[in-house]
Amino acid sequence: MTELTRCTWCGKSFPRGKGPGRPPLYCRRSHRQRAYEARTLGRVHALGSDDVLLARSTLQSIQDFLYELEAALVDVDSDLAETGDHRAALWHLYRVAAEARRLEVEPKAVGSPP
Ligand SMILES: [Zn+2]
């Protein structure tokens, strides 16, 4: 079975590889380059070495998703207390959580679109 790791830039999973040395941090070279550009952009804006710039729309998407996930958890808690139907609760939570697949979260880099 292929071992997966997450790209430090885009957050997507990719095969870790079996070669010697340090495991890769990025799924592709362009993402390593964007991470470098983001660090450069961060320095220009006097951000800390671990800080990144995000588009407001990206932040809003993350916050919206977390809000919906939290609401689903409240629903599931309530439904389980009332009915004990674990299958329905799991399905409801799964549908909400599956929206995470649509989130595209990348920090801003020098070459990012405005
Ligand atoms: Zn990536």
PDB file of C-alpha atoms and ligand atoms in Angstrom:
ATOM      1  CA  MET A   1       0.000   0.000   0.000  1.00  0.00           C
ATOM      2  CA  THR A   2       1.296   3.407  -0.969  1.00  0.00           C
ATOM      3  CA  GLU A   3       1.908   5.701   1.961  1.00  0.00           C
ATOM      4  CA  LEU A   4       0.446   9.172   1.515  1.00  0.00           C
ATOM      5  CA  THR A   5       1.515  12.519   2.896  1.00  0.00           C
ATOM      6  CA  ARG A   6       0.007  16.004   2.624  1.00  0.00           C
ATOM      7  CA  CYS A   7       1.353  18.811   0.506  1.00  0.00           C
ATOM      8  CA  THR A   8       2.448  21.700   2.713  1.00  0.00           C
ATOM      9  CA  TRP A   9       1.197  24.129   0.063  1.00  0.00           C
ATOM     10  CA  CYS A  10      -2.163  22.851  -1.188  1.00  0.00           C
ATOM     11  CA  GLY A  11      -2.987  20.335   1.548  1.00  0.00           C
ATOM     12  CA  LYS A  12      -3.776  17.544  -0.896  1.00  0.00           C
ATOM     13  CA  SER A  13      -2.532  14.007  -0.362  1.00  0.00           C
ATOM     14  CA  PHE A  14       0.211  12.559  -2.534  1.00  0.00           C
ATOM     15  CA  PRO A  15       2.402   9.418  -2.490  1.00  0.00           C
ATOM     16  CA  ARG A  16       5.245   9.839  -0.056  1.00  0.00           C
ATOM     17  CA  GLY A  17       7.789   8.016  -2.174  1.00  0.00           C
ATOM     18  CA  LYS A  18      10.224   5.387  -1.012  1.00  0.00           C
ATOM     19  CA  GLY A  19      13.570   7.006  -1.689  1.00  0.00           C
ATOM     20  CA  PRO A  20      16.144   7.888   0.933  1.00  0.00           C
ATOM     21  CA  GLY A  21      16.307  11.286   2.542  1.00  0.00           C
ATOM     22  CA  ARG A  22      13.791  13.695   3.885  1.00  0.00           C
ATOM     23  CA  PRO A  23      10.197  13.088   2.829  1.00  0.00           C
ATOM     24  CA  PRO A  24       8.890  15.600   0.302  1.00  0.00           C
ATOM     25  CA  LEU A  25       6.812  18.516   1.590  1.00  0.00           C
ATOM     26  CA  TYR A  26       5.123  19.408  -1.713  1.00  0.00           C
ATOM     27  CA  CYS A  27       3.125  17.435  -4.258  1.00  0.00           C
ATOM     28  CA  ARG A  28       4.808  19.203  -7.189  1.00  0.00           C
ATOM     29  CA  ARG A  29       7.648  21.574  -7.910  1.00  0.00           C
ATOM     30  CA  SER A  30       5.326  24.485  -8.632  1.00  0.00           C
ATOM     31  CA  HIS A  31       3.922  24.195  -5.113  1.00  0.00           C
ATOM     32  CA  ARG A  32       7.393  24.298  -3.634  1.00  0.00           C
ATOM     33  CA  GLN A  33       8.001  27.430  -5.698  1.00  0.00           C
ATOM     34  CA  ARG A  34       4.728  28.996  -4.547  1.00  0.00           C
ATOM     35  CA  ALA A  35       5.619  28.268  -0.929  1.00  0.00           C
ATOM     36  CA  TYR A  36       8.913  30.045  -1.476  1.00  0.00           C
ATOM     37  CA  GLU A  37       7.077  32.983  -3.063  1.00  0.00           C
ATOM     38  CA  ALA A  38       4.594  33.066  -0.182  1.00  0.00           C
ATOM     39  CA  ARG A  39       7.444  33.204   2.329  1.00  0.00           C
ATOM     40  CA  THR A  40       8.968  36.042   0.321  1.00  0.00           C
ATOM     41  CA  LEU A  41       5.635  37.862   0.232  1.00  0.00           C
ATOM     42  CA  GLY A  42       5.286  37.302   3.969  1.00  0.00           C
ATOM     43  CA  ARG A  43       8.680  38.892   4.613  1.00  0.00           C
ATOM     44  CA  VAL A  44       7.676  41.923   2.504  1.00  0.00           C
ATOM     45  CA  HIS A  45       4.620  42.339   4.733  1.00  0.00           C
ATOM     46  CA  ALA A  46       6.628  41.698   7.920  1.00  0.00           C
ATOM     47  CA  LEU A  47       4.767  38.476   8.706  1.00  0.00           C
ATOM     48  CA  GLY A  48       6.237  35.849  10.976  1.00  0.00           C
ATOM     49  CA  SER A  49       8.064  32.922   9.356  1.00  0.00           C
ATOM     50  CA  ASP A  50       5.052  30.681   9.933  1.00  0.00           C
ATOM     51  CA  ASP A  51       2.377  33.189   8.860  1.00  0.00           C
ATOM     52  CA  VAL A  52       0.682  33.310   5.452  1.00  0.00           C
ATOM     53  CA  LEU A  53      -1.634  35.686   3.615  1.00  0.00           C
ATOM     54  CA  LEU A  54      -5.059  34.341   2.674  1.00  0.00           C
ATOM     55  CA  ALA A  55      -7.671  35.865   0.427  1.00  0.00           C
ATOM     56  CA  ARG A  56     -10.678  36.988   2.455  1.00  0.00           C
ATOM     57  CA  SER A  57     -12.890  34.737   0.311  1.00  0.00           C
ATOM     58  CA  THR A  58     -10.717  31.736   1.223  1.00  0.00           C
ATOM     59  CA  LEU A  59     -10.949  32.555   4.918  1.00  0.00           C
ATOM     60  CA  GLN A  60     -14.711  33.009   4.565  1.00  0.00           C
ATOM     61  CA  SER A  61     -15.033  29.616   2.867  1.00  0.00           C
ATOM     62  CA  ILE A  62     -13.176  27.931   5.709  1.00  0.00           C
ATOM     63  CA  GLN A  63     -15.246  29.724   8.329  1.00  0.00           C
ATOM     64  CA  ASP A  64     -18.493  28.852   6.523  1.00  0.00           C
ATOM     65  CA  PHE A  65     -17.517  25.202   6.330  1.00  0.00           C
ATOM     66  CA  LEU A  66     -16.594  25.068  10.015  1.00  0.00           C
ATOM     67  CA  TYR A  67     -19.877  26.735  10.932  1.00  0.00           C
ATOM     68  CA  GLU A  68     -21.845  24.163   8.906  1.00  0.00           C
ATOM     69  CA  LEU A  69     -19.834  21.315  10.409  1.00  0.00           C
ATOM     70  CA  GLU A  70     -20.456  22.595  13.920  1.00  0.00           C
ATOM     71  CA  ALA A  71     -24.190  22.895  13.184  1.00  0.00           C
ATOM     72  CA  ALA A  72     -24.199  19.326  11.847  1.00  0.00           C
ATOM     73  CA  LEU A  73     -22.567  18.103  15.046  1.00  0.00           C
ATOM     74  CA  VAL A  74     -25.287  19.802  17.086  1.00  0.00           C
ATOM     75  CA  ASP A  75     -27.903  18.148  14.867  1.00  0.00           C
ATOM     76  CA  VAL A  76     -26.240  14.757  15.237  1.00  0.00           C
ATOM     77  CA  ASP A  77     -26.015  15.095  19.021  1.00  0.00           C
ATOM     78  CA  SER A  78     -29.698  15.957  19.141  1.00  0.00           C
ATOM     79  CA  ASP A  79     -30.735  13.213  16.718  1.00  0.00           C
ATOM     80  CA  LEU A  80     -28.723  10.568  18.562  1.00  0.00           C
ATOM     81  CA  ALA A  81     -30.238  11.609  21.872  1.00  0.00           C
ATOM     82  CA  GLU A  82     -33.737  11.430  20.397  1.00  0.00           C
ATOM     83  CA  THR A  83     -33.587   8.443  18.086  1.00  0.00           C
ATOM     84  CA  GLY A  84     -30.273   6.661  18.626  1.00  0.00           C
ATOM     85  CA  ASP A  85     -30.116   6.161  14.857  1.00  0.00           C
ATOM     86  CA  HIS A  86     -26.366   6.084  14.346  1.00  0.00           C
ATOM     87  CA  ARG A  87     -26.639   5.306  10.653  1.00  0.00           C
ATOM     88  CA  ALA A  88     -28.729   8.423   9.909  1.00  0.00           C
ATOM     89  CA  ALA A  89     -26.442  10.536  12.117  1.00  0.00           C
ATOM     90  CA  LEU A  90     -23.345   9.283  10.360  1.00  0.00           C
ATOM     91  CA  TRP A  91     -24.877   9.902   6.935  1.00  0.00           C
ATOM     92  CA  HIS A  92     -25.886  13.451   7.873  1.00  0.00           C
ATOM     93  CA  LEU A  93     -22.414  14.211   9.221  1.00  0.00           C
ATOM     94  CA  TYR A  94     -20.776  12.597   6.200  1.00  0.00           C
ATOM     95  CA  ARG A  95     -22.731  14.757   3.746  1.00  0.00           C
ATOM     96  CA  VAL A  96     -21.701  17.933   5.527  1.00  0.00           C
ATOM     97  CA  ALA A  97     -18.079  16.847   6.022  1.00  0.00           C
ATOM     98  CA  ALA A  98     -17.781  15.821   2.359  1.00  0.00           C
ATOM     99  CA  GLU A  99     -18.014  19.499   1.444  1.00  0.00           C
ATOM    100  CA  ALA A 100     -14.413  19.753   2.680  1.00  0.00           C
ATOM    101  CA  ARG A 101     -13.402  18.185  -0.629  1.00  0.00           C
ATOM    102  CA  ARG A 102     -14.500  21.342  -2.386  1.00  0.00           C
ATOM    103  CA  LEU A 103     -12.393  23.672  -0.268  1.00  0.00           C
ATOM    104  CA  GLU A 104      -9.337  24.973  -2.022  1.00  0.00           C
ATOM    105  CA  VAL A 105      -7.056  26.568   0.500  1.00  0.00           C
ATOM    106  CA  GLU A 106      -3.844  28.054  -0.791  1.00  0.00           C
ATOM    107  CA  PRO A 107      -2.023  30.998   0.694  1.00  0.00           C
ATOM    108  CA  LYS A 108      -1.244  33.991  -1.476  1.00  0.00           C
ATOM    109  CA  ALA A 109       2.100  33.964  -3.237  1.00  0.00           C
ATOM    110  CA  VAL A 110       3.915  36.533  -5.337  1.00  0.00           C
ATOM    111  CA  GLY A 111       2.330  35.228  -8.545  1.00  0.00           C
ATOM    112  CA  SER A 112      -1.167  34.641  -7.116  1.00  0.00           C
ATOM    113  CA  PRO A 113      -4.091  36.187  -8.926  1.00  0.00           C
ATOM    114  CA  PRO A 114      -5.458  39.286  -7.171  1.00  0.00           C
TER     115      PRO A 114
HETATM  116 ZN    ZN B   1       0.417  20.681  -3.561  1.00  0.00          ZN
END
